[in-house]
């Protein structure tokens, strides 16, 4: 079922960077809320070799129609040249929470 | 591919609350398993301002057809008036694990 | 929107096992990157009772077409007889990152 809402999963180099991203996206109502998970450990290809570095993960909840704009804002604020920002469709859940998501991401 | 299974992503104010939710949903076979992640830090709109509070996240795995009932049970048990409960479709994975998910959420 | 990319969510008994899985899948280009979250606490049915055990979670990012092969490789490497490996569709996100995901999982 397409609820019209999505999660954005983002990784960041530090807690401070992740909190800056979270407060910006939520403050600007490009997301209704953000959960910061971590520290996490990331294994990834970069510069032709497998790297193994500490990071932090961020899960933001927003309207699917805002995903492109939220992604652009994250790219502008993020210190990486190619940040991990992936969107996952929300298929159901607590109707009252989804209503709250809609209200907190409405353009005033 | 619609496997007929879903993740439920839930946030809770504390580890104790999250474990109570996990044991209730799994014990009542509304989910086959639950993973408690955290502590997490949450940034969200409430009472007209951006809040920044510690929480815990819970990922439950269940049948998609049980999502409404599991959501209602989470709402009944949760201390929040409007708890974050969002469902994400599982699109594939280990067939043996999905078989186990089905078996452990079967109504006996 | 079907981007052709997926997350794989996996649980493992320890950080060492999770890192071995992460380095194998990424090293063999069955995933472009992996994030290790945890420790987590898992509540689940096994041998007819509800268990409550520490684990670690792993989120891998790959091409959807590689999900079956990546799942088989995880099953072969995993110490559990029935490991949790579930796939979640990525529906959007940073185009540059998705391009990087494609490049790092290309068969050379």
Coordinates of C-alpha atoms in Angstrom, one line a residue, chain B residues 6-87:
Chain B
X6 CA 7.0 -6.7 6.5
X7 CA 9.3 -5.0 9.0
X8 CA 7.7 -2.7 11.6
X9 CA 9.9 0.2 12.7
X10 CA 8.9 1.5 16.1
X11 CA 10.5 4.0 18.5
X12 CA 10.1 4.0 22.3
X13 CA 11.2 6.1 25.2
X14 CA 13.4 3.5 26.9
X15 CA 14.9 0.0 26.7
X16 CA 12.4 -1.3 29.2
X17 CA 9.4 -0.1 27.3
X18 CA 10.9 -1.5 24.0
X19 CA 11.6 -4.9 25.6
X20 CA 8.0 -5.0 27.0
X21 CA 6.6 -4.3 23.5
X22 CA 9.0 -6.8 21.9
X23 CA 8.1 -9.6 24.3
X24 CA 4.3 -8.9 24.0
X25 CA 4.3 -8.8 20.2
X26 CA 6.5 -11.9 19.8
X27 CA 4.9 -13.8 22.7
X28 CA 1.4 -13.2 21.1
X29 CA 2.8 -14.3 17.7
X30 CA 2.0 -10.9 16.2
X31 CA 5.7 -10.9 15.2
X32 CA 8.2 -13.7 14.9
X33 CA 11.2 -11.6 16.2
X34 CA 12.2 -8.2 17.3
X35 CA 15.5 -6.4 17.3
X36 CA 16.1 -3.6 19.7
X37 CA 18.5 -0.9 18.5
X38 CA 19.8 1.9 20.6
X39 CA 20.1 4.1 22.4
X40 CA 19.1 6.5 19.5
X41 CA 18.7 10.2 19.5
X42 CA 15.5 11.6 18.1
X43 CA 14.9 15.1 16.7
X44 CA 11.1 15.8 16.1
X45 CA 8.4 18.4 16.1
X46 CA 6.1 18.3 19.1
X47 CA 4.1 21.1 20.8
X48 CA 5.2 23.5 18.1
X49 CA 9.0 23.2 18.6
X50 CA 11.8 20.9 17.6
X51 CA 12.7 18.5 20.4
X52 CA 15.9 16.4 20.8
X53 CA 15.5 13.4 23.0
X54 CA 17.0 9.9 23.6
X55 CA 14.9 7.0 22.5
X56 CA 15.3 3.3 21.5
X57 CA 14.3 1.8 18.1
X58 CA 12.7 -1.6 17.6
X59 CA 12.5 -3.6 14.3
X60 CA 9.8 -6.3 14.3
X61 CA 9.4 -8.9 11.5
X62 CA 5.9 -10.2 10.7
X63 CA 3.4 -11.1 8.1
X64 CA 2.1 -8.1 6.1
X65 CA -1.5 -9.2 6.8
X66 CA -0.8 -8.9 10.6
X67 CA 0.5 -5.3 10.3
X68 CA -2.9 -3.6 11.3
X69 CA -3.4 -5.9 14.3
X70 CA 0.3 -5.6 15.4
X71 CA 0.0 -1.8 15.0
X72 CA -3.1 -1.7 17.2
X73 CA -1.5 -3.9 19.8
X74 CA 1.6 -1.6 19.9
X75 CA -0.7 1.5 20.2
X76 CA -2.5 -0.1 23.1
X77 CA 0.8 -1.0 24.9
X78 CA 2.8 2.1 24.1
X79 CA 3.1 5.0 26.6
X80 CA 3.0 7.6 23.8
X81 CA -0.3 9.0 22.5
X82 CA 1.0 8.9 19.0
X83 CA 3.8 6.3 18.7
X84 CA 5.9 5.9 15.6
X85 CA 4.9 2.6 14.0
X86 CA 5.7 2.4 10.3
X87 CA 5.7 -0.7 8.1

